C-alpha positions as MATLAB code, in Angstrom:
seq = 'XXXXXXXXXXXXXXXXXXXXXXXXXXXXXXXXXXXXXXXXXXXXXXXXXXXXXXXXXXXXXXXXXXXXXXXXXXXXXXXXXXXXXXXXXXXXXXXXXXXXXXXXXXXXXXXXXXXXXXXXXXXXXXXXXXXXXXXXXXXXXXXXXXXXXXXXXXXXXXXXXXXXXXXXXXXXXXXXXXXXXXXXXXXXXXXXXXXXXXXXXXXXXXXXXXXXXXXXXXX';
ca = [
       0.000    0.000    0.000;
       2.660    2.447    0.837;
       4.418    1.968   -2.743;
       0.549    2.576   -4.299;
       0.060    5.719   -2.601;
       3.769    6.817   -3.626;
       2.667    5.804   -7.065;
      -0.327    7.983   -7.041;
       1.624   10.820   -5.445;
       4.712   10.871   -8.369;
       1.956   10.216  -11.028;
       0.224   13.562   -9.653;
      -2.984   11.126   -9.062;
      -2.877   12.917   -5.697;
      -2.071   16.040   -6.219;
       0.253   18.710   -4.637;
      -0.790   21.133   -1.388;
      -4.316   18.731   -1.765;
      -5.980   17.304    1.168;
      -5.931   13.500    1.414;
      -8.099   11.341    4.082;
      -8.045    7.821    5.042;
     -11.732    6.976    4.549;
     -11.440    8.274    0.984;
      -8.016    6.767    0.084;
      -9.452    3.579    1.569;
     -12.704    3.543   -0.595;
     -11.058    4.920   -3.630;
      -8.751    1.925   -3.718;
     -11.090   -0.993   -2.354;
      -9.099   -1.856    1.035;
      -9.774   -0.948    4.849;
      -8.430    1.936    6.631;
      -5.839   -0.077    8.707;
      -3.163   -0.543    5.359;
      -3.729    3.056    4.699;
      -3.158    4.810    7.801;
      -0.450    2.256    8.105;
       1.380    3.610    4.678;
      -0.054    7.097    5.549;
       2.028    7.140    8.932;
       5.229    5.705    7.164;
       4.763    8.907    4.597;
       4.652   11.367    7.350;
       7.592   10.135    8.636;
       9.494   10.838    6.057;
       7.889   13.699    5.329;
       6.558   12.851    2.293;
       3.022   14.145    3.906;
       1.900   16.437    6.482;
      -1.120   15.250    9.420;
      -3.596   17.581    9.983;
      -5.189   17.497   13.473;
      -8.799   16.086   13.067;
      -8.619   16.331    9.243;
      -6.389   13.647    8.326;
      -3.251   14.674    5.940;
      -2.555   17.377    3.120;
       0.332   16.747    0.244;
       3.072   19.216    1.146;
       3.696   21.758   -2.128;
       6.131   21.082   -4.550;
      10.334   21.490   -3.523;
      11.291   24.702   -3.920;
      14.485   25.599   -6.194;
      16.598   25.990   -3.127;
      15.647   22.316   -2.113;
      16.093   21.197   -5.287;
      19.404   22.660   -5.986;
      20.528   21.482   -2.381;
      19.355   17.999   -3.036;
      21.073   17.804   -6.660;
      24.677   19.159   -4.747;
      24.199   16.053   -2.268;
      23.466   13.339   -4.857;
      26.419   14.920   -6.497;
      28.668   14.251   -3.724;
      27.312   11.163   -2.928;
      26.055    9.084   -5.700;
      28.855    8.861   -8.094;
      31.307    7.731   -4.978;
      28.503    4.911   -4.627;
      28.631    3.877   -8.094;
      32.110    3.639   -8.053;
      32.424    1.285   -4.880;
      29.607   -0.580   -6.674;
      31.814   -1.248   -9.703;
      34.330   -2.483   -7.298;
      32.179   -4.362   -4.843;
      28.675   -5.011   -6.361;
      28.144   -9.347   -6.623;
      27.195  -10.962   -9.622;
      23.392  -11.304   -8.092;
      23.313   -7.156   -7.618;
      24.561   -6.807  -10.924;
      21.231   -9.413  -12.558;
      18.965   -7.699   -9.914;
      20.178   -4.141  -11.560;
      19.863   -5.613  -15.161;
      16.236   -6.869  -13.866;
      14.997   -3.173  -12.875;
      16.035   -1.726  -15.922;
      14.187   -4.702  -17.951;
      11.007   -3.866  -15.656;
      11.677    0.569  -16.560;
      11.936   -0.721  -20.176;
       8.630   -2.289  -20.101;
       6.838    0.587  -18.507;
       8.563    3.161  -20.497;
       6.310    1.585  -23.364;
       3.305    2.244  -21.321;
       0.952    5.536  -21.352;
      -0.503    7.156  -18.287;
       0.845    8.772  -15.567;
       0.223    5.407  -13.232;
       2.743    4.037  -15.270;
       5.071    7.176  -14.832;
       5.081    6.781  -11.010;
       5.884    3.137  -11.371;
       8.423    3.637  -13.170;
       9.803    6.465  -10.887;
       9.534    3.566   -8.551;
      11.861    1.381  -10.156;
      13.827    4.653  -10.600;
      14.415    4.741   -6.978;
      14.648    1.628   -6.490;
      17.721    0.942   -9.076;
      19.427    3.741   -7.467;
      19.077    2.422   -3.779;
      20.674   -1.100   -5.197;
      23.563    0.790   -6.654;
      24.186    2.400   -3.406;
      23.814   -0.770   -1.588;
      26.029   -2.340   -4.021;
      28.646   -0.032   -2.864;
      28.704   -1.319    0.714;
      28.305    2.069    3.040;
      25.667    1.620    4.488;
      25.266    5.364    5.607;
      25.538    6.688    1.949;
      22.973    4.516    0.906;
      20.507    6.119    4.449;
      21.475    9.310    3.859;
      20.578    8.836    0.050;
      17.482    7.195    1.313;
      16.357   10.260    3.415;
      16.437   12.757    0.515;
      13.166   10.869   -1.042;
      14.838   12.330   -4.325;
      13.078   10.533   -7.254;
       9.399   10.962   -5.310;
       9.986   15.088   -5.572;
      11.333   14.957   -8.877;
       8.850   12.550  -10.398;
       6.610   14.569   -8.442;
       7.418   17.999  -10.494;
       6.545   17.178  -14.459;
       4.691   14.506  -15.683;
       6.886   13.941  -19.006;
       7.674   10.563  -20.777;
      10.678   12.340  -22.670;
      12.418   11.865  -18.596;
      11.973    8.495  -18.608;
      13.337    7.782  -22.232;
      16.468    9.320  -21.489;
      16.970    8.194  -17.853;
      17.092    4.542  -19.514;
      20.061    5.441  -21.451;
      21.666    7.175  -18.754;
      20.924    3.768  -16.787;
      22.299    1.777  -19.423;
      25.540    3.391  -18.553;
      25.823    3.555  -15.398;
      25.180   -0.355  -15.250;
      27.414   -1.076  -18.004;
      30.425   -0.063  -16.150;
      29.412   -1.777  -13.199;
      29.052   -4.817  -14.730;
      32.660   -4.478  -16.580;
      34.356   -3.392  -13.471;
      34.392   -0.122  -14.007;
      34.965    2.444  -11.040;
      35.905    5.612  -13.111;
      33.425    4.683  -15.431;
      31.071    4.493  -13.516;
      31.247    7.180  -11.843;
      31.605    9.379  -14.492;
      28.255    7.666  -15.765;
      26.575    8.454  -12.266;
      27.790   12.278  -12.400;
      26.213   12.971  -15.781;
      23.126   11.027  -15.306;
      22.460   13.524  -12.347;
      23.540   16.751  -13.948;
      21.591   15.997  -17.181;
      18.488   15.366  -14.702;
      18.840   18.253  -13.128;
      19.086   20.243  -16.340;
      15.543   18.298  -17.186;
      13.860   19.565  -14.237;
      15.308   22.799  -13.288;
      13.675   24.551  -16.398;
      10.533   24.515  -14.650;
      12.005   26.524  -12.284;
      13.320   28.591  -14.287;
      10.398   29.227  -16.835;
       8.149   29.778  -13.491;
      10.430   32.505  -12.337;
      10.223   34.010  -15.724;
       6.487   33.955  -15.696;
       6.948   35.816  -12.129;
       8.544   38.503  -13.913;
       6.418   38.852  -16.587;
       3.175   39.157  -14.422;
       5.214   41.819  -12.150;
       6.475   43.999  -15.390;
       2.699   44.139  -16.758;
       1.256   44.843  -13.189;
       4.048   47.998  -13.192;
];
């Protein structure tokens, strides 16, 4: 239940700054409250949603630039190190597991509709938390954990031109760990990131050029 609801929430299903209740979620997806308030609780402990006293939860807004831009210079510091140590240490049964996720994006990439967007970002995630656990430090792979990075970028633009050229970029990355690859690697790692930031952060930047639009015309 908690990977449906973060699902919903990348594929914009529930929507951001919206206000989400149990009873709702519960008869909206055919199941009883308990799995629900179970997945709901897990959220808001990551902070993935917000409880509201006596009106159950609202969807925080979306990151702001600064968050964005702080989360891109962590993954930047972190996740290429990662895939380095995994071309070093990753076992032969990481390396089919990674091969498996991408086969599983590769399927979904072919389908339409944002549910199959947020499943996707799922697998997203979830190929980048193997890598990192592939590398062996176990608090790289938390910290990476705690940043929730694919759910507020999946979160931000529902486009299937990301996902087509995220595959590639995976392709990469997990051909050099499977040849042994450290520099490689993590050379693959660093431009996946920086290209994905350059994919997202023009939404920043073409909402802060609408801001100064509206503000010329209203002078």
């Amino acid at each position: 239940m908690h990977d449906t609801l973060l699902r919903q929430l990348m594929s914009s299903r529930i929507v951001p700054d919206s206000r989400v209740t149990i009873d709702a979620l519960a008869r909206e997806l055919g199941v009883s409250q308990t799995p629900i308030r179970d997945a709901l609780n897990r959220m808001e402990a990551d902070g993935l949603v917000v409880r509201v006293p006596h009106a159950g939860y609202r969807i925080p807004p979306q990151i702001t630039r600064e968050r964005f831009d702080d989360m891109l210079e962590i993954r930047l510091l972190l996740e290429p190190a990662a895939a380095r140590r995994a071309a070093e240490r990753a076992t032969a049964a990481q390396v089919t597991e990674l091969r498996g996720l991408l086969e599983e994006m590769s399927q979904l990439e072919e389908g339409d509709g944002p549910q199959s967007y947020g499943a996707f970002g799922l697998r997203d995630a979830a190929f980048h938390d193997l890598v990192a656990k592939s590398g062996g430090n176990r608090l790289v792979r938390e910290a990476l954990a705690r940043l929730h990075t694919h759910v507020h970028l999946f979160r931000l633009l529902y486009d299937t031109q990301v996902t087509n050229l995220a595959m590639s970029e995976h392709d990469e990355i997990l051909a050099a760990i499977a040849a042994r690859d450290p520099d490689q690697a993590a050379y693959a790692m660093r431009r996946h990131i920086l290209r994905s930031g350059d994919r997202f952060r023009h939404l920043f930047d073409n909402a802060r050029s609408a801001d100064t639009s509206s503000t010329a015309r209203l002078d």
